[in-house]
Short mmCIF file of C-alpha atoms in Angstrom, two decimals:
data_model
loop_
_atom_site.label_atom_id
_atom_site.label_comp_id
_atom_site.label_asym_id
_atom_site.label_seq_id
_atom_site.Cartn_x
_atom_site.Cartn_y
_atom_site.Cartn_z
CA MET A 11 13.63 98.91 129.37
CA ASN A 12 11.65 96.59 127.22
CA ILE A 13 13.38 94.72 124.20
CA PHE A 14 11.62 96.78 121.75
CA LYS A 15 13.20 100.01 123.17
CA PHE A 16 16.47 98.28 123.65
CA PHE A 17 16.76 97.77 119.82
CA LEU A 18 15.41 100.92 118.99
CA ASN A 19 17.99 102.90 120.82
CA ILE A 20 20.58 100.81 119.11
CA PHE A 21 19.45 101.42 115.67
CA TYR A 22 17.95 104.86 116.25
CA PRO A 23 19.76 106.44 119.21
CA LYS A 24 18.29 109.48 120.70
CA ARG A 25 19.78 112.83 120.01
CA CYS A 26 19.35 116.34 121.44
CA MET A 27 16.71 118.11 119.52
CA PHE A 28 18.84 121.32 119.49
CA CYS A 29 22.41 120.18 118.88
CA GLY A 30 22.01 116.75 117.49
CA LYS A 31 24.33 115.20 120.07
CA LEU A 32 23.65 111.67 121.53
CA ILE A 33 21.65 111.75 124.82
CA ASP A 34 21.38 109.47 127.50
CA ASN A 35 18.22 107.28 127.84
CA ASN A 36 16.90 109.37 130.97
CA GLU A 37 16.88 112.49 128.67
CA GLU A 38 14.02 112.67 126.65
CA TYR A 39 14.47 115.39 124.10
CA TYR A 40 17.56 117.40 124.77
CA CYS A 41 20.62 117.49 126.57
CA LEU A 42 21.22 119.30 129.86
CA LYS A 43 23.89 121.57 128.27
CA CYS A 44 21.28 122.88 125.76
CA TYR A 45 18.53 123.07 128.37
CA TYR A 46 20.68 125.51 130.47
CA LYS A 47 21.11 127.72 127.39
CA LEU A 48 17.32 128.08 126.71
CA PRO A 49 16.01 131.60 126.98
CA PHE A 50 13.24 131.29 129.57
CA VAL A 51 11.22 134.24 130.12
CA GLU A 52 12.42 136.10 133.44
CA GLU A 53 10.06 136.61 136.23
CA LYS A 54 9.45 140.40 135.89
CA ARG A 55 6.86 140.27 133.08
CA CYS A 56 4.10 142.43 131.68
CA LEU A 57 0.98 141.62 133.68
CA ILE A 58 -1.09 141.00 130.37
CA CYS A 59 1.00 139.59 127.57
CA GLY A 60 3.99 138.14 129.75
CA ARG A 61 6.65 140.01 127.79
CA GLU A 62 9.82 140.76 129.78
CA ILE A 63 9.84 144.26 131.13
CA PHE A 64 12.52 146.67 132.81
CA GLY A 65 11.96 149.31 135.12
CA GLU A 66 9.04 150.06 137.36
CA SER A 67 6.14 149.82 134.63
CA LYS A 68 3.74 146.77 135.04
CA LEU A 69 2.82 146.79 131.40
CA CYS A 70 4.80 146.60 128.13
CA ALA A 71 4.75 149.31 125.35
CA HIS A 72 2.55 146.86 123.39
CA CYS A 73 -0.13 146.53 126.23
CA LYS A 74 -0.25 150.30 126.89
CA GLU A 75 -0.85 151.05 123.39
CA HIS A 76 -3.58 148.65 122.32
CA LYS A 77 -6.79 147.42 123.88
CA ARG A 78 -6.15 143.89 124.86
CA TYR A 79 -8.84 141.01 124.58
CA ILE A 80 -6.83 138.33 126.04
CA ASP A 81 -6.88 138.60 129.75
CA ALA A 82 -3.28 137.00 130.19
CA ASN A 83 -0.58 135.27 128.35
CA TYR A 84 1.90 132.81 129.79
CA PRO A 85 4.86 132.45 127.55
CA VAL A 86 7.82 130.03 128.23
CA PHE A 87 10.67 131.41 126.22
CA VAL A 88 11.90 134.47 124.66
CA TYR A 89 11.98 133.99 120.79
CA LYS A 90 15.79 133.81 120.32
CA GLY A 91 18.70 131.44 120.25
CA LEU A 92 18.05 127.60 120.48
CA ILE A 93 14.31 127.81 120.89
CA LYS A 94 14.02 130.12 117.81
CA GLU A 95 15.93 127.83 115.76
CA ALA A 96 14.00 124.87 116.95
CA LEU A 97 10.56 126.47 116.38
CA LEU A 98 11.47 127.44 112.85
CA LYS A 99 12.64 123.83 112.12
CA TYR A 100 9.25 122.71 113.46
CA LYS A 101 7.21 125.07 111.17
CA PHE A 102 9.47 125.10 108.07
CA LYS A 103 11.78 121.88 108.02
CA GLY A 104 9.23 119.25 108.63
CA LYS A 105 10.34 118.48 112.32
CA MET A 106 6.69 117.58 113.23
CA TRP A 107 7.52 115.71 116.30
CA TYR A 108 8.87 118.66 118.01
CA PHE A 109 5.24 119.26 119.21
CA LYS A 110 5.94 116.66 121.96
CA PRO A 111 8.68 118.70 123.80
CA PHE A 112 7.04 122.09 123.11
CA SER A 113 4.00 120.78 124.71
CA TYR A 114 5.88 119.65 127.59
CA PHE A 115 7.51 122.98 128.11
CA LEU A 116 3.97 124.84 127.89
CA TYR A 117 2.63 122.23 130.38
CA GLU A 118 5.10 122.84 132.85
CA GLU A 119 4.66 126.72 132.60
CA ILE A 120 0.70 126.70 132.98
CA LYS A 121 -0.19 123.23 134.80
CA ASP A 122 -0.71 125.35 138.12
CA LYS A 123 -2.20 128.32 136.42
CA VAL A 124 -5.31 126.79 134.57
CA SER A 125 -7.06 124.70 137.18
CA ASN A 126 -10.33 126.73 136.16
CA ILE A 127 -10.08 126.46 132.36
CA ASP A 128 -12.95 124.88 130.64
CA CYS A 129 -11.66 124.32 127.31
CA ILE A 130 -8.55 124.64 124.88
CA VAL A 131 -8.52 126.36 121.34
CA TYR A 132 -5.97 127.33 118.77
CA PRO A 133 -5.64 129.52 115.81
CA PRO A 134 -6.29 128.38 112.14
CA ILE A 135 -3.58 128.74 109.66
CA ASN A 136 -4.05 129.73 105.86
CA LYS A 137 -4.97 126.74 103.50
CA LYS A 138 -1.96 127.35 101.48
CA THR A 139 0.41 126.98 104.44
CA PHE A 140 -1.45 123.96 105.93
CA TYR A 141 -1.06 122.02 102.40
CA LYS A 142 2.53 122.97 102.12
CA ARG A 143 3.44 122.16 105.81
CA GLY A 144 0.96 119.25 106.24
CA TYR A 145 -0.07 120.44 109.90
CA ASN A 146 -1.13 123.24 111.84
CA GLN A 147 1.81 123.68 114.37
CA SER A 148 -0.48 125.11 117.13
CA GLU A 149 -3.06 122.34 116.77
CA LEU A 150 -0.58 119.59 117.43
CA ILE A 151 0.59 121.39 120.57
CA ALA A 152 -3.06 122.19 121.84
CA LYS A 153 -4.00 118.55 121.23
CA GLU A 154 -1.25 117.16 123.31
CA LEU A 155 -1.73 119.89 126.00
CA SER A 156 -5.46 118.86 126.04
CA GLN A 157 -4.47 115.29 126.95
CA LYS A 158 -1.92 116.36 129.65
CA LEU A 159 -4.18 118.73 131.37
CA ASN A 160 -7.22 116.65 130.92
CA ILE A 161 -9.16 119.56 129.33
CA LYS A 162 -11.38 119.33 126.40
CA MET A 163 -9.94 120.76 123.06
CA LEU A 164 -12.51 122.41 120.84
CA ASN A 165 -11.08 121.33 117.65
CA LYS A 166 -11.55 123.80 114.69
CA CYS A 167 -13.36 126.23 116.96
CA ILE A 168 -11.89 129.18 115.35
CA LEU A 169 -12.04 129.42 111.55
CA LYS A 170 -10.86 131.62 108.96
CA THR A 171 -13.16 134.02 106.75
CA ARG A 172 -10.36 134.33 104.37
CA ASP A 173 -6.57 133.82 103.89
CA ASN A 174 -4.53 136.67 104.71
CA GLU A 175 -1.01 137.65 104.54
CA LYS A 176 1.65 136.29 106.77
CA GLN A 177 1.96 138.04 109.97
CA SER A 178 5.71 137.64 109.90
CA LEU A 179 5.79 139.71 106.78
CA MET A 180 4.11 142.62 108.50
CA SER A 181 5.27 145.61 110.95
CA GLY A 182 3.66 145.95 114.09
CA LYS A 183 0.68 148.41 113.31
CA MET A 184 -0.01 146.26 110.05
CA ARG A 185 -0.26 143.12 111.99
CA TYR A 186 -3.51 144.23 113.60
CA LYS A 187 -4.96 145.44 110.39
CA ASN A 188 -3.94 142.18 108.61
CA VAL A 189 -5.99 140.05 111.16
CA LYS A 190 -9.02 142.42 111.52
CA GLY A 191 -12.26 140.47 110.57
CA VAL A 192 -10.16 137.25 109.60
CA PHE A 193 -11.62 134.93 112.43
CA LYS A 194 -14.99 133.58 113.17
CA ILE A 195 -16.25 131.03 115.56
CA ASP A 196 -17.74 127.79 114.14
CA GLU A 197 -21.42 128.05 114.88
CA LYS A 198 -21.64 124.60 116.49
CA TYR A 199 -19.44 125.68 119.43
CA LYS A 200 -21.42 128.90 120.17
CA ASN A 201 -23.49 127.33 122.91
CA GLU A 202 -20.53 125.49 124.39
CA LEU A 203 -18.50 128.68 124.69
CA LYS A 204 -21.13 130.51 126.74
CA GLY A 205 -19.74 131.37 130.10
CA LYS A 206 -16.67 129.44 129.62
CA ARG A 207 -13.00 130.04 130.51
CA VAL A 208 -10.90 129.42 127.63
CA LEU A 209 -7.17 128.50 126.97
CA PHE A 210 -5.84 129.85 123.77
CA ILE A 211 -2.63 128.10 122.54
CA ASP A 212 -0.28 129.36 119.95
CA ASP A 213 3.45 128.87 119.18
CA ILE A 214 4.49 132.70 119.50
CA LEU A 215 3.12 135.99 120.52
CA THR A 216 4.81 138.91 118.71
CA THR A 217 2.43 141.90 119.02
CA GLY A 218 -0.59 139.94 120.23
CA ALA A 219 -2.65 140.81 117.16
CA THR A 220 -3.71 137.16 116.49
CA ALA A 221 -4.44 136.25 120.00
CA ASP A 222 -6.43 139.30 120.51
CA GLU A 223 -8.56 139.09 117.34
CA CYS A 224 -9.28 135.40 118.41
CA ALA A 225 -9.94 136.31 121.96
CA LYS A 226 -12.37 139.01 120.65
CA MET A 227 -14.38 136.59 118.57
CA LEU A 228 -14.40 133.82 121.69
CA LYS A 229 -15.87 136.62 124.02
CA LYS A 230 -18.30 137.85 121.29
CA ALA A 231 -19.74 134.13 121.16
CA GLY A 232 -19.95 134.25 124.91
CA ALA A 233 -16.66 133.04 126.45
CA LEU A 234 -16.27 134.50 129.95
CA SER A 235 -12.47 134.84 129.76
CA VAL A 236 -9.60 134.08 127.46
CA VAL A 237 -6.13 133.37 128.72
CA SER A 238 -3.35 132.59 126.26
CA SER A 239 -0.18 130.47 126.52
CA THR A 240 2.56 130.62 123.85
CA LEU A 241 5.73 128.68 123.53
CA CYS A 242 7.67 131.96 122.74
CA ILE A 243 7.15 135.69 122.93
CA ALA A 244 8.97 138.25 121.02
CA SER A 245 11.60 140.45 122.82
#
């Protein structure tokens, strides 16, 4: 440990991002006690969206009901418990630095699944939300992942045609209507997307409406495939 880190740990000791307790120097963001409480998605998942499924079916109810434009989604956690609380703090309580551990979790999930990916993209957020929050939560994670995976990120590739209502305020069916026609692809990236395999990064997949609408626009622009990876997925 260098002298700077030594004094940094004295005056600003590291604490677990979940419980706030002091953690050892070899523990980067969280304590082991909290880590073992995290709701990782089980192995039996929907073949498309990655949602936990039970019984013999290979698809969840959402993917049976709706046409999917994403080719697959790789989530890390079920949206509940400690990770839900942390994600809400990241988005609404100014915990911007959480993008570091979140991108680490995503990296561990997808590092062996995206060897053929050409570029990374992320969804835009409403202007009002951006000015209030100060950052796009998915952009920060995508940028960090881009560096970890050594895959180019197409910054602001997906744009909004208008600000729409928050998806979190909508019922399942209304979410699809709420995002219809809301996204477009920046003209400067259209040639770059042709024939490319794209990785779409977002913080959470609920119904998949946002990911699907973005994937639809990406494929319309010439993308060969679009796989998604989200920190969380709704149960």
